[in-house]
Amino acid sequence: MLVILHPNMDESSEEFRRTWDYLEALTEIRTQKHIVEGNQQQLTEIYLIGNTQKINRTDIESLPAVERVIRISEDYRILGRHNDDNRQSGFEYNGLHFTQQNLHIFAGLCAVDTADHVEEMMKAVQDNGLNCTRMGAYKPRTSPYSFQGYGKECLPYVFELAGKYGIKVIAMEVTHESHVDEIDECLQAAGNPTGIMLQIGTRNTQNFELLKVLGKQKKYPILLKRGFGITLSESLNAAEYLATEGNANVIFCLRGMKTSFSSPHRNTVDFSQVPVIKRLTRMPVCIDPSHSVGSRDRAPDGLLDVFHCTAQGVIAGANMILVDFHPQPKKALVDGPQALLLSELPLFLADIRIARAAYLKRLDLIAGAPAN
Ligand code: PEP
Ligand code: MN
């Protein structure tokens, strides 16, 4: 059961104390408090966990600090959608809103290699009217002999250039809690020129200790990738780990599934599940066409498979696109074969606009259709 308090509830108030004391005294029930920092107001949500069947909802609703009560299902308590649940989706970060309604494009380098490439990439992002990018500094690699990313060594110039080119948010994977401290220190030393969205890669979706540490910090939002070989429900529970630790500013990213049937794509593209995740949870949904497709193969119609898959995710309502570009893919240290060229960025964006417009038209169509 979820108890939502009146907005901006002061915890030292009499109303709060009476409400809290009542809830704490319920037998066989554990209470868990969750604060939602909104744009205009702060919301306190209290989860009642345990045998809630015997609780009288009207009694709880009549407590002085309570605005409303929602009976929630067991799954995805914080991030999930429940009956009569009209809580908002998404969050605001560094001046940008991430919701289940809008769309952000994070075009950038899979892995940072040189400062020149970072600069060319960020300039192209800015020239094309975007203000987000991806920059891999810590790379989880299948082979220990592969390039592991430049780590904290590259952060000073990445952050400085982000400031120069007006980048508001960089998606950056972390594979260990120490990486968050390194990012933190370097950002501060650079005068906080940009925001960071901490990315948890597909190999770490069920690294529960990492999830707990990242969930405990509230400074940075989190982009959680779906685990490549586990069920959707297991991946959504991983997101819930972040939320139960305190950070519900989570975007869920589809990046394809490892199956024996995906070839010639690197992974079996799963973007048909964009609407499923929106139905089950309140998280904005990201698609990563680059790691799904894994190549620059082109269909006979002239469009790259990466373009096709992106359009498929966007027309299904995706809210974020994480996509690999590189100024010189042949020189890329990681995933060059799937990188789009900077000269393809305007075309890529124009193609996305077509798919997005089609998605919005589909919403109009269904809004105007007779109810059944
Ligand atoms: C990445 O986005 O750079 C990456 C390694 O992706 P994934 O975790 O989906 O393989
Ligand atoms: Mn990659």
Tab-separated table of C-alpha atoms and ligand atoms in Angstrom:
chain	number	residue	atom	x	y	z
A	1	MET	CA	0.000	0.000	0.000
A	2	LEU	CA	1.254	3.461	-0.899
A	3	VAL	CA	0.412	6.466	1.247
A	4	ILE	CA	0.982	9.814	-0.442
A	5	LEU	CA	1.232	12.805	1.901
A	6	HIS	CA	0.132	16.354	1.136
A	7	PRO	CA	2.786	18.172	-0.935
A	8	ASN	CA	5.691	19.845	0.889
A	9	MET	CA	4.894	18.055	4.132
A	10	ASP	CA	7.027	19.366	6.978
A	11	GLU	CA	8.340	16.408	8.955
A	12	SER	CA	8.499	18.415	12.150
A	13	SER	CA	4.800	19.258	11.945
A	14	GLU	CA	2.151	17.849	14.261
A	15	GLU	CA	0.226	16.375	11.287
A	16	PHE	CA	3.252	14.464	10.122
A	17	ARG	CA	4.106	13.172	13.582
A	18	ARG	CA	0.576	11.902	14.229
A	19	THR	CA	0.423	10.232	10.832
A	20	TRP	CA	3.866	8.667	11.096
A	21	ASP	CA	3.276	7.396	14.652
A	22	TYR	CA	0.025	5.755	13.527
A	23	LEU	CA	1.653	4.026	10.527
A	24	GLU	CA	4.668	2.914	12.560
A	25	ALA	CA	2.392	1.333	15.145
A	26	LEU	CA	0.622	-0.919	12.599
A	27	THR	CA	1.411	-4.540	13.375
A	28	GLU	CA	3.108	-6.792	10.817
A	29	ILE	CA	3.783	-3.750	8.654
A	30	ARG	CA	7.107	-2.177	7.777
A	31	THR	CA	7.155	1.439	6.613
A	32	GLN	CA	9.506	2.792	3.994
A	33	LYS	CA	9.663	6.509	3.261
A	34	HIS	CA	10.518	7.819	-0.182
A	35	ILE	CA	10.927	11.509	-1.018
A	36	VAL	CA	10.178	12.697	-4.557
A	37	GLU	CA	11.829	16.028	-5.386
A	38	GLY	CA	9.654	17.633	-8.043
A	39	ASN	CA	10.047	20.831	-9.957
A	40	GLN	CA	7.573	22.805	-7.870
A	41	GLN	CA	7.100	20.648	-4.808
A	42	GLN	CA	8.391	17.852	-2.654
A	43	LEU	CA	6.262	14.743	-2.234
A	44	THR	CA	6.573	12.243	0.591
A	45	GLU	CA	5.478	8.713	-0.239
A	46	ILE	CA	5.248	6.090	2.485
A	47	TYR	CA	5.179	2.451	1.456
A	48	LEU	CA	3.462	0.025	3.829
A	49	ILE	CA	5.063	-3.352	3.320
A	50	GLY	CA	3.770	-6.625	4.757
A	51	ASN	CA	0.273	-7.893	5.425
A	52	THR	CA	-1.668	-4.848	4.187
A	53	GLN	CA	-4.902	-6.711	3.419
A	54	LYS	CA	-6.286	-6.081	6.881
A	55	ILE	CA	-5.518	-2.362	6.858
A	56	ASN	CA	-8.575	-0.154	6.493
A	57	ARG	CA	-7.879	2.268	3.676
A	58	THR	CA	-10.368	4.849	4.969
A	59	ASP	CA	-8.594	4.962	8.347
A	60	ILE	CA	-5.335	5.770	6.607
A	61	GLU	CA	-6.972	8.337	4.330
A	62	SER	CA	-8.331	10.175	7.341
A	63	LEU	CA	-4.891	10.696	8.896
A	64	PRO	CA	-4.028	14.413	8.933
A	65	ALA	CA	-0.961	14.348	6.667
A	66	VAL	CA	-2.410	11.978	4.072
A	67	GLU	CA	-3.537	13.123	0.639
A	68	ARG	CA	-4.393	9.735	-0.859
A	69	VAL	CA	-3.795	6.023	-0.608
A	70	ILE	CA	-3.060	3.630	-3.457
A	71	ARG	CA	-3.212	-0.146	-3.263
A	72	ILE	CA	-0.142	-1.264	-5.144
A	73	SER	CA	0.869	-4.586	-6.598
A	74	GLU	CA	3.920	-6.400	-5.286
A	75	ASP	CA	5.989	-5.717	-8.384
A	76	TYR	CA	8.016	-2.563	-8.953
A	77	ARG	CA	6.507	-0.800	-5.964
A	78	ILE	CA	8.197	2.542	-6.493
A	79	LEU	CA	8.764	2.708	-10.246
A	80	GLY	CA	5.729	0.680	-11.292
A	81	ARG	CA	2.289	1.802	-12.376
A	82	HIS	CA	-0.473	0.716	-10.071
A	83	ASN	CA	-4.278	0.938	-10.015
A	84	ASP	CA	-5.556	4.533	-9.954
A	85	ASP	CA	-1.950	5.664	-9.980
A	86	ASN	CA	-1.640	9.025	-11.655
A	87	ARG	CA	1.783	9.853	-10.260
A	88	GLN	CA	4.023	11.612	-12.741
A	89	SER	CA	6.608	9.808	-14.820
A	90	GLY	CA	10.219	10.837	-15.091
A	91	PHE	CA	12.227	13.677	-13.569
A	92	GLU	CA	14.063	16.899	-14.205
A	93	TYR	CA	17.861	17.058	-14.337
A	94	ASN	CA	20.155	19.961	-15.147
A	95	GLY	CA	17.315	21.909	-16.740
A	96	LEU	CA	16.073	19.030	-18.906
A	97	HIS	CA	12.889	17.031	-18.381
A	98	PHE	CA	13.007	13.300	-18.939
A	99	THR	CA	9.487	11.858	-19.158
A	100	GLN	CA	7.487	9.124	-20.843
A	101	GLN	CA	6.157	11.751	-23.252
A	102	ASN	CA	9.206	13.480	-24.735
A	103	LEU	CA	12.331	12.452	-26.622
A	104	HIS	CA	16.039	13.160	-26.057
A	105	ILE	CA	18.889	12.173	-28.335
A	106	PHE	CA	22.283	11.219	-26.884
A	107	ALA	CA	24.610	10.891	-29.872
A	108	GLY	CA	28.270	10.428	-28.982
A	109	LEU	CA	31.358	8.290	-28.681
A	110	CYS	CA	31.081	4.706	-27.485
A	111	ALA	CA	34.536	5.221	-25.974
A	112	VAL	CA	36.571	8.377	-25.506
A	113	ASP	CA	39.862	8.041	-27.393
A	114	THR	CA	41.350	11.452	-28.200
A	115	ALA	CA	40.474	14.992	-27.121
A	116	ASP	CA	40.209	15.937	-30.802
A	117	HIS	CA	37.549	13.290	-31.431
A	118	VAL	CA	35.645	14.375	-28.329
A	119	GLU	CA	35.744	17.969	-29.570
A	120	GLU	CA	34.622	17.084	-33.112
A	121	MET	CA	31.803	14.981	-31.694
A	122	MET	CA	30.573	17.640	-29.276
A	123	LYS	CA	30.780	20.345	-31.915
A	124	ALA	CA	28.629	18.217	-34.245
A	125	VAL	CA	26.128	17.679	-31.415
A	126	GLN	CA	25.881	21.422	-30.833
A	127	ASP	CA	25.816	22.294	-34.557
A	128	ASN	CA	22.854	19.957	-34.948
A	129	GLY	CA	20.879	21.592	-32.141
A	130	LEU	CA	21.377	18.841	-29.563
A	131	ASN	CA	22.579	19.253	-25.986
A	132	CYS	CA	23.200	15.696	-24.778
A	133	THR	CA	25.847	13.140	-25.685
A	134	ARG	CA	27.388	9.827	-24.660
A	135	MET	CA	31.058	9.473	-23.704
A	136	GLY	CA	32.457	6.144	-22.519
A	137	ALA	CA	35.374	6.539	-20.137
A	138	TYR	CA	35.069	3.238	-18.260
A	139	LYS	CA	34.508	0.397	-20.718
A	140	PRO	CA	33.430	-3.073	-19.581
A	141	ARG	CA	35.057	-5.382	-22.142
A	142	THR	CA	34.551	-9.049	-22.792
A	143	SER	CA	38.294	-9.661	-23.108
A	144	PRO	CA	40.784	-8.497	-20.466
A	145	TYR	CA	43.197	-7.735	-23.329
A	146	SER	CA	40.866	-5.182	-24.934
A	147	PHE	CA	41.100	-1.423	-24.336
A	148	GLN	CA	39.346	-0.692	-21.027
A	149	GLY	CA	38.722	3.036	-21.492
A	150	TYR	CA	40.824	5.989	-20.395
A	151	GLY	CA	38.956	6.320	-17.108
A	152	LYS	CA	39.549	9.399	-15.006
A	153	GLU	CA	42.485	10.452	-17.167
A	154	CYS	CA	40.137	11.698	-19.905
A	155	LEU	CA	37.494	13.289	-17.670
A	156	PRO	CA	39.082	16.776	-17.375
A	157	TYR	CA	39.067	17.417	-21.127
A	158	VAL	CA	35.712	15.690	-21.662
A	159	PHE	CA	34.078	17.952	-19.074
A	160	GLU	CA	35.840	21.097	-20.242
A	161	LEU	CA	34.761	20.484	-23.842
A	162	ALA	CA	31.217	19.706	-22.706
A	163	GLY	CA	31.111	23.172	-21.152
A	164	LYS	CA	32.508	24.724	-24.337
A	165	TYR	CA	29.837	23.106	-26.536
A	166	GLY	CA	26.844	23.582	-24.246
A	167	ILE	CA	26.359	19.908	-23.402
A	168	LYS	CA	23.814	19.582	-20.592
A	169	VAL	CA	23.966	15.853	-19.931
A	170	ILE	CA	26.550	13.170	-20.764
A	171	ALA	CA	25.597	9.506	-20.461
A	172	MET	CA	28.656	7.790	-18.986
A	173	GLU	CA	28.919	4.186	-17.910
A	174	VAL	CA	30.375	3.334	-14.511
A	175	THR	CA	31.355	-0.176	-13.526
A	176	HIS	CA	32.507	0.492	-9.969
A	177	GLU	CA	31.448	2.873	-7.217
A	178	SER	CA	34.882	4.537	-7.251
A	179	HIS	CA	34.075	5.829	-10.744
A	180	VAL	CA	31.281	7.966	-9.303
A	181	ASP	CA	33.749	9.600	-6.908
A	182	GLU	CA	36.185	10.222	-9.757
A	183	ILE	CA	33.449	11.801	-11.885
A	184	ASP	CA	32.356	13.869	-8.915
A	185	GLU	CA	35.858	15.185	-8.212
A	186	CYS	CA	36.620	15.975	-11.843
A	187	LEU	CA	33.281	17.701	-12.378
A	188	GLN	CA	33.837	19.889	-9.348
A	189	ALA	CA	37.393	20.688	-10.357
A	190	ALA	CA	36.078	21.735	-13.782
A	191	GLY	CA	33.417	23.968	-12.179
A	192	ASN	CA	30.433	21.687	-12.960
A	193	PRO	CA	30.164	22.574	-16.655
A	194	THR	CA	27.808	19.694	-17.481
A	195	GLY	CA	25.527	17.057	-15.986
A	196	ILE	CA	26.147	13.308	-15.958
A	197	MET	CA	23.717	10.437	-16.330
A	198	LEU	CA	25.354	7.370	-14.802
A	199	GLN	CA	24.958	4.389	-17.097
A	200	ILE	CA	24.790	0.827	-15.785
A	201	GLY	CA	25.719	-1.501	-18.625
A	202	THR	CA	24.028	-4.726	-19.606
A	203	ARG	CA	26.780	-6.774	-17.951
A	204	ASN	CA	26.054	-5.081	-14.625
A	205	THR	CA	22.250	-5.016	-14.626
A	206	GLN	CA	22.213	-7.491	-11.745
A	207	ASN	CA	25.325	-6.273	-9.968
A	208	PHE	CA	23.265	-5.648	-6.854
A	209	GLU	CA	26.016	-3.996	-4.823
A	210	LEU	CA	26.631	-1.490	-7.633
A	211	LEU	CA	22.883	-0.906	-7.914
A	212	LYS	CA	22.653	-0.229	-4.181
A	213	VAL	CA	25.548	2.240	-4.183
A	214	LEU	CA	24.261	4.137	-7.223
A	215	GLY	CA	20.747	4.102	-5.775
A	216	LYS	CA	21.982	5.686	-2.536
A	217	GLN	CA	23.343	8.731	-4.328
A	218	LYS	CA	20.779	11.197	-5.598
A	219	LYS	CA	23.054	13.623	-7.379
A	220	TYR	CA	23.032	11.861	-10.743
A	221	PRO	CA	20.170	10.190	-12.600
A	222	ILE	CA	20.737	6.653	-13.835
A	223	LEU	CA	20.422	4.988	-17.217
A	224	LEU	CA	19.940	1.287	-16.559
A	225	LYS	CA	20.430	-1.085	-19.462
A	226	ARG	CA	18.354	-4.205	-19.760
A	227	GLY	CA	20.345	-7.340	-18.920
A	228	PHE	CA	21.143	-9.134	-22.179
A	229	GLY	CA	20.243	-12.623	-20.968
A	230	ILE	CA	17.624	-12.223	-18.244
A	231	THR	CA	13.884	-11.662	-18.303
A	232	LEU	CA	12.364	-8.217	-18.613
A	233	SER	CA	10.930	-8.579	-15.132
A	234	GLU	CA	14.394	-9.314	-13.703
A	235	SER	CA	15.762	-6.168	-15.351
A	236	LEU	CA	12.847	-4.052	-14.097
A	237	ASN	CA	13.488	-5.373	-10.591
A	238	ALA	CA	17.082	-4.207	-10.973
A	239	ALA	CA	15.708	-0.704	-11.616
A	240	GLU	CA	13.561	-1.068	-8.513
A	241	TYR	CA	16.740	-1.727	-6.492
A	242	LEU	CA	17.920	1.775	-7.411
A	243	ALA	CA	14.594	3.250	-6.367
A	244	THR	CA	14.350	1.419	-3.043
A	245	GLU	CA	17.759	2.803	-2.128
A	246	GLY	CA	16.427	6.311	-2.778
A	247	ASN	CA	17.080	7.208	-6.413
A	248	ALA	CA	14.001	6.897	-8.613
A	249	ASN	CA	15.436	9.111	-11.367
A	250	VAL	CA	15.948	6.123	-13.606
A	251	ILE	CA	15.679	5.666	-17.367
A	252	PHE	CA	15.375	2.106	-18.624
A	253	CYS	CA	17.312	1.253	-21.792
A	254	LEU	CA	16.551	-1.482	-24.313
A	255	ARG	CA	19.696	-2.607	-26.130
A	256	GLY	CA	18.765	-5.953	-27.641
A	257	MET	CA	18.928	-9.470	-26.256
A	258	LYS	CA	21.661	-12.029	-26.701
A	259	THR	CA	20.083	-14.965	-28.496
A	260	SER	CA	21.375	-17.466	-31.005
A	261	PHE	CA	18.930	-16.045	-33.554
A	262	SER	CA	20.025	-12.413	-33.720
A	263	SER	CA	22.646	-12.842	-36.440
A	264	PRO	CA	23.493	-10.897	-38.549
A	265	HIS	CA	22.525	-8.317	-35.925
A	266	ARG	CA	24.653	-8.305	-32.798
A	267	ASN	CA	21.564	-8.708	-30.595
A	268	THR	CA	17.894	-9.460	-31.149
A	269	VAL	CA	16.292	-6.044	-31.220
A	270	ASP	CA	13.609	-5.707	-28.546
A	271	PHE	CA	12.188	-2.254	-29.244
A	272	SER	CA	8.654	-3.630	-29.531
A	273	GLN	CA	8.791	-3.653	-25.721
A	274	VAL	CA	9.008	0.142	-25.421
A	275	PRO	CA	5.231	0.362	-24.766
A	276	VAL	CA	5.373	-2.637	-22.422
A	277	ILE	CA	7.831	-0.887	-20.114
A	278	LYS	CA	5.728	2.272	-20.204
A	279	ARG	CA	2.698	0.239	-19.211
A	280	LEU	CA	4.436	-1.584	-16.358
A	281	THR	CA	6.462	1.329	-14.998
A	282	ARG	CA	6.700	5.116	-14.918
A	283	MET	CA	10.263	5.149	-16.253
A	284	PRO	CA	11.143	6.954	-19.487
A	285	VAL	CA	12.355	4.374	-22.015
A	286	CYS	CA	15.620	4.631	-23.948
A	287	ILE	CA	16.633	2.623	-27.004
A	288	ASP	CA	20.217	1.863	-28.008
A	289	PRO	CA	20.143	0.920	-31.713
A	290	SER	CA	23.961	0.795	-31.970
A	291	HIS	CA	24.545	-2.022	-29.500
A	292	SER	CA	21.432	-3.815	-30.753
A	293	VAL	CA	22.437	-3.858	-34.412
A	294	GLY	CA	26.226	-3.752	-34.098
A	295	SER	CA	27.007	-2.980	-37.742
A	296	ARG	CA	26.673	-0.439	-40.540
A	297	ASP	CA	24.769	-2.844	-42.756
A	298	ARG	CA	22.346	-1.199	-45.129
A	299	ALA	CA	19.032	-2.453	-46.479
A	300	PRO	CA	18.361	-2.389	-50.242
A	301	ASP	CA	16.082	0.616	-49.630
A	302	GLY	CA	19.196	2.641	-48.780
A	303	LEU	CA	18.639	2.986	-45.041
A	304	LEU	CA	21.165	1.616	-42.538
A	305	ASP	CA	19.795	-1.055	-40.179
A	306	VAL	CA	20.660	1.343	-37.311
A	307	PHE	CA	18.318	3.939	-38.874
A	308	HIS	CA	15.568	1.369	-39.327
A	309	CYS	CA	15.772	0.115	-35.742
A	310	THR	CA	15.884	3.643	-34.362
A	311	ALA	CA	12.728	4.517	-36.283
A	312	GLN	CA	11.043	1.358	-34.995
A	313	GLY	CA	11.766	2.377	-31.392
A	314	VAL	CA	10.723	6.003	-31.930
A	315	ILE	CA	7.451	5.113	-33.653
A	316	ALA	CA	6.716	2.916	-30.626
A	317	GLY	CA	7.154	5.918	-28.306
A	318	ALA	CA	10.792	5.776	-27.136
A	319	ASN	CA	11.873	8.698	-24.935
A	320	MET	CA	15.621	8.618	-25.416
A	321	ILE	CA	18.056	7.405	-28.057
A	322	LEU	CA	21.592	6.414	-27.100
A	323	VAL	CA	23.599	6.099	-30.280
A	324	ASP	CA	27.252	5.662	-31.273
A	325	PHE	CA	28.872	8.159	-33.639
A	326	HIS	CA	32.559	8.645	-34.412
A	327	PRO	CA	34.478	11.207	-36.489
A	328	GLN	CA	36.709	8.423	-37.846
A	329	PRO	CA	35.160	5.022	-37.107
A	330	LYS	CA	38.204	3.161	-38.427
A	331	LYS	CA	40.268	4.746	-35.668
A	332	ALA	CA	37.706	4.072	-32.908
A	333	LEU	CA	39.106	1.931	-30.098
A	334	VAL	CA	35.719	0.369	-29.335
A	335	ASP	CA	32.746	-0.512	-31.566
A	336	GLY	CA	33.920	1.379	-34.684
A	337	PRO	CA	32.011	-0.955	-37.051
A	338	GLN	CA	28.642	0.211	-35.716
A	339	ALA	CA	29.417	3.932	-35.417
A	340	LEU	CA	27.562	6.432	-37.557
A	341	LEU	CA	29.552	9.198	-39.256
A	342	LEU	CA	29.272	12.815	-38.167
A	343	SER	CA	28.176	13.647	-41.717
A	344	GLU	CA	25.203	11.281	-41.170
A	345	LEU	CA	23.959	13.096	-38.066
A	346	PRO	CA	21.638	15.569	-39.897
A	347	LEU	CA	20.103	12.705	-41.881
A	348	PHE	CA	19.717	10.581	-38.754
A	349	LEU	CA	17.922	13.425	-36.968
A	350	ALA	CA	15.658	14.114	-39.963
A	351	ASP	CA	14.717	10.427	-40.065
A	352	ILE	CA	13.940	10.493	-36.323
A	353	ARG	CA	11.710	13.542	-36.817
A	354	ILE	CA	9.660	11.575	-39.382
A	355	ALA	CA	9.236	8.626	-36.994
A	356	ARG	CA	8.420	10.902	-34.058
A	357	ALA	CA	5.813	12.821	-36.066
A	358	ALA	CA	4.277	9.491	-37.083
A	359	TYR	CA	4.150	8.395	-33.423
A	360	LEU	CA	2.406	11.647	-32.421
A	361	LYS	CA	-0.082	11.206	-35.283
A	362	ARG	CA	-0.796	7.693	-34.050
A	363	LEU	CA	-1.589	9.142	-30.603
A	364	ASP	CA	-4.027	11.625	-32.204
A	365	LEU	CA	-5.607	8.810	-34.150
A	366	ILE	CA	-6.231	6.697	-31.090
A	367	ALA	CA	-7.405	9.673	-29.012
A	368	GLY	CA	-10.056	10.370	-31.650
A	369	ALA	CA	-11.178	6.772	-32.016
A	370	PRO	CA	-14.460	5.637	-30.434
A	371	ALA	CA	-13.928	4.009	-27.038
A	372	ASN	CA	-14.474	0.267	-26.906
B	1	PEP	C1	27.715	0.914	-24.134
B	1	PEP	O1	26.632	1.539	-24.234
B	1	PEP	O2	28.806	1.423	-24.349
B	1	PEP	C2	27.692	-0.521	-23.775
B	1	PEP	C3	28.785	-1.164	-23.403
B	1	PEP	O3	26.472	-1.056	-23.905
B	1	PEP	P1	25.899	-2.426	-23.295
B	1	PEP	O4	26.092	-2.364	-21.828
B	1	PEP	O5	24.456	-2.371	-23.726
B	1	PEP	O6	26.651	-3.537	-23.973
B	2	MN	MN	29.994	-0.065	-27.272
